[in-house]
Amino acid sequence: MNKFFTKKLSIISFIFIPIIFLWHPNWLGFLGVQPYWPLFWLLPWAMINGSINGLVFGLFLGIILDSITLNESFTQIPGLIFCGFFFGRIKSHSDFMVGHFRYGLICSFGSFLCGTLYLAQILFRNFLDGNFLMFIPGVKNILAEVFLTGLFAPFICSQLIRMFKFSRRKFW
């Protein structure tokens, strides 16, 4: 039984992403915004398993998160697919400190990309309204999300990479 949980640890942790996404803990927020939780799991998974697996699980994450949110007209799928593919092209670094800071920078870039693609969908849909001052809070939310994602990524991603590498070992 212990071998089963150890080998399936990455998939079990995948289940917690929608839970944390819906839980939305306020004490981890900044300016009413949370970090972009899916990237914390997607970065280590794609770095270990490659860009095609990152793309596929980015699609799965997007479908799951779009199905649990109430907004049916905007999607998170394009950003997560692109981030999954991009994260898979990045290899693990041997230097401990550089790797930690790199996780934060990569997740910040991914969060900026996902947030910008989401805001672009909103702008495209509401382009004819003409009131672009209404979208300034969206830019503030993207910047706060980028900051928080980059702040928490070194802590969370390094633990997840260690956990994913441990679960990939062969147990005899």
C-alpha atoms as one frame of an Amber mdcrd trajectory, in Angstrom:
protein
   0.000   0.000   0.000   2.856   2.376   0.821   4.480   1.689  -2.563   1.240
   2.611  -4.316   1.027   6.013  -2.636   4.709   6.659  -3.174   4.533   5.894
  -6.890   1.306   7.870  -7.400   2.343  10.885  -5.292   2.420  13.268  -8.251
  -1.078  12.343  -9.396  -2.415  12.535  -5.836  -0.926  16.026  -5.492  -2.602
  16.965  -8.818  -5.977  16.496  -7.117  -5.175  19.202  -4.563  -4.852  21.968
  -7.187  -8.610  22.524  -7.638  -9.081  22.279  -3.887  -6.542  25.027  -3.192
  -7.879  27.032  -6.143 -11.378  26.957  -4.646 -10.247  27.311  -1.043  -8.609
  30.658  -1.874  -6.893  31.258   1.500  -7.042  34.985   2.289  -3.999  34.976
   4.540  -1.793  34.099   1.539  -3.137  36.931  -0.591  -1.902  40.407  -1.426
  -4.301  43.200  -2.441  -7.083  40.611  -2.545  -5.236  38.479  -5.099  -3.878
  34.944  -4.718  -0.849  33.367  -6.405  -1.576  31.374  -9.527  -1.710  27.940
  -7.886  -1.651  25.670 -10.972   1.825  26.837 -11.976   3.333  25.567  -8.726
   2.444  22.010  -9.737   2.878  22.397 -13.493   6.477  23.684 -13.355   8.015
  20.695 -11.515   5.884  18.204 -13.431   6.870  19.601 -16.820  10.544  19.985
 -15.878  10.758  16.327 -14.912   8.463  14.763 -17.542   9.081  16.961 -20.599
   7.250  19.451 -22.732   4.638  17.107 -24.248   3.538  15.887 -20.813   3.561
  19.495 -19.618   1.358  20.488 -22.531  -1.090  17.647 -21.869  -1.319  18.314
 -18.139  -1.603  22.061 -18.824  -4.640  21.196 -20.927  -6.041  18.977 -18.158
  -5.471  21.698 -15.555  -7.170  24.264 -17.778 -10.178  22.034 -18.382 -10.543
  21.225 -14.688 -10.165  24.831 -13.537 -12.524  26.113 -16.228 -15.114  23.546
 -15.230 -15.097  24.563 -11.565 -15.200  28.328 -12.121 -18.466  30.132 -12.676
 -17.306  32.228 -15.622 -18.149  30.331 -18.781 -16.959  32.821 -21.381 -13.236
  33.078 -20.543 -10.745  30.226 -20.341  -7.416  29.501 -18.674  -6.511  26.753
 -21.132  -4.276  28.701 -23.595  -2.003  30.069 -20.875  -1.645  26.751 -19.079
  -0.935  24.861 -22.311   1.754  27.325 -23.318   3.285  27.334 -19.826   3.266
  23.526 -19.679   5.086  23.304 -23.000   7.517  26.100 -22.071   8.249  24.653
 -18.618   9.004  21.271 -20.168  11.805  22.817 -22.230  13.594  23.905 -19.036
  15.917  21.458 -17.333  16.719  21.176 -13.630  19.758  23.084 -12.449  22.405
  21.517 -10.254  23.127  24.628  -8.176  20.761  24.712  -5.180  20.355  28.495
  -4.792  20.178  29.280  -8.507  17.506  26.626  -8.931  15.364  28.116  -6.164
  15.477  31.644  -7.538  14.943  30.317 -11.031  11.676  28.663  -9.972  10.421
  32.034  -8.792  11.375  33.811 -12.002   9.948  31.120 -14.252   6.663  30.960
 -12.325   6.448  34.762 -12.342   6.826  34.764 -16.115   4.212  32.013 -16.439
   1.817  33.861 -14.167   2.288  37.042 -16.188   1.654  35.143 -19.408  -1.478
  33.387 -18.112  -2.867  36.571 -16.582  -2.190  38.573 -19.729  -3.880  35.994
 -21.949  -6.898  35.958 -19.626  -7.094  39.775 -19.597  -6.721  39.827 -23.393
  -9.815  37.623 -23.646 -11.722  40.064 -21.462 -10.506  43.054 -23.501 -11.365
  41.346 -26.781 -14.865  40.486 -25.623 -15.532  43.986 -24.234 -13.658  45.899
 -26.947 -16.722  47.736 -28.194 -17.562  49.160 -24.752 -14.711  51.645 -25.155
 -14.132  52.197 -21.429 -10.565  50.967 -21.030 -10.112  52.644 -17.633 -12.320
  49.888 -16.305  -9.512  47.369 -17.002  -6.808  49.045 -14.863  -7.728  46.845
 -11.850  -7.060  43.840 -14.076  -3.485  45.011 -14.611  -3.120  45.522 -10.844
  -4.376  41.984 -10.251  -1.922  40.550 -12.776   1.019  42.348 -11.156  -0.001
  41.256  -7.646  -0.452  37.672  -8.857   2.981  37.735 -10.538   4.578  38.992
  -7.319   2.936  36.366  -5.115   3.598  33.528  -7.533   7.256  34.476  -7.759
   7.487  34.803  -3.982   6.026  31.386  -3.129   7.393  29.396  -6.101  10.891
  28.714  -4.699   9.418  27.140  -1.570   6.640  25.108  -3.141   8.283  24.071
  -6.428  11.488  22.858  -4.799   9.506  20.599  -2.474   7.357  19.303  -5.323
  10.398  18.579  -7.496  11.950  16.616  -4.655   8.671  14.744  -4.128   8.221
  13.981  -7.864  11.795  12.732  -8.215  11.325  10.540  -5.137   8.135   9.026
  -6.550   9.835   8.202  -9.877  12.430   5.959  -8.214  12.114   2.246  -8.709
  10.987   0.334  -5.648  11.895  -3.333  -5.502
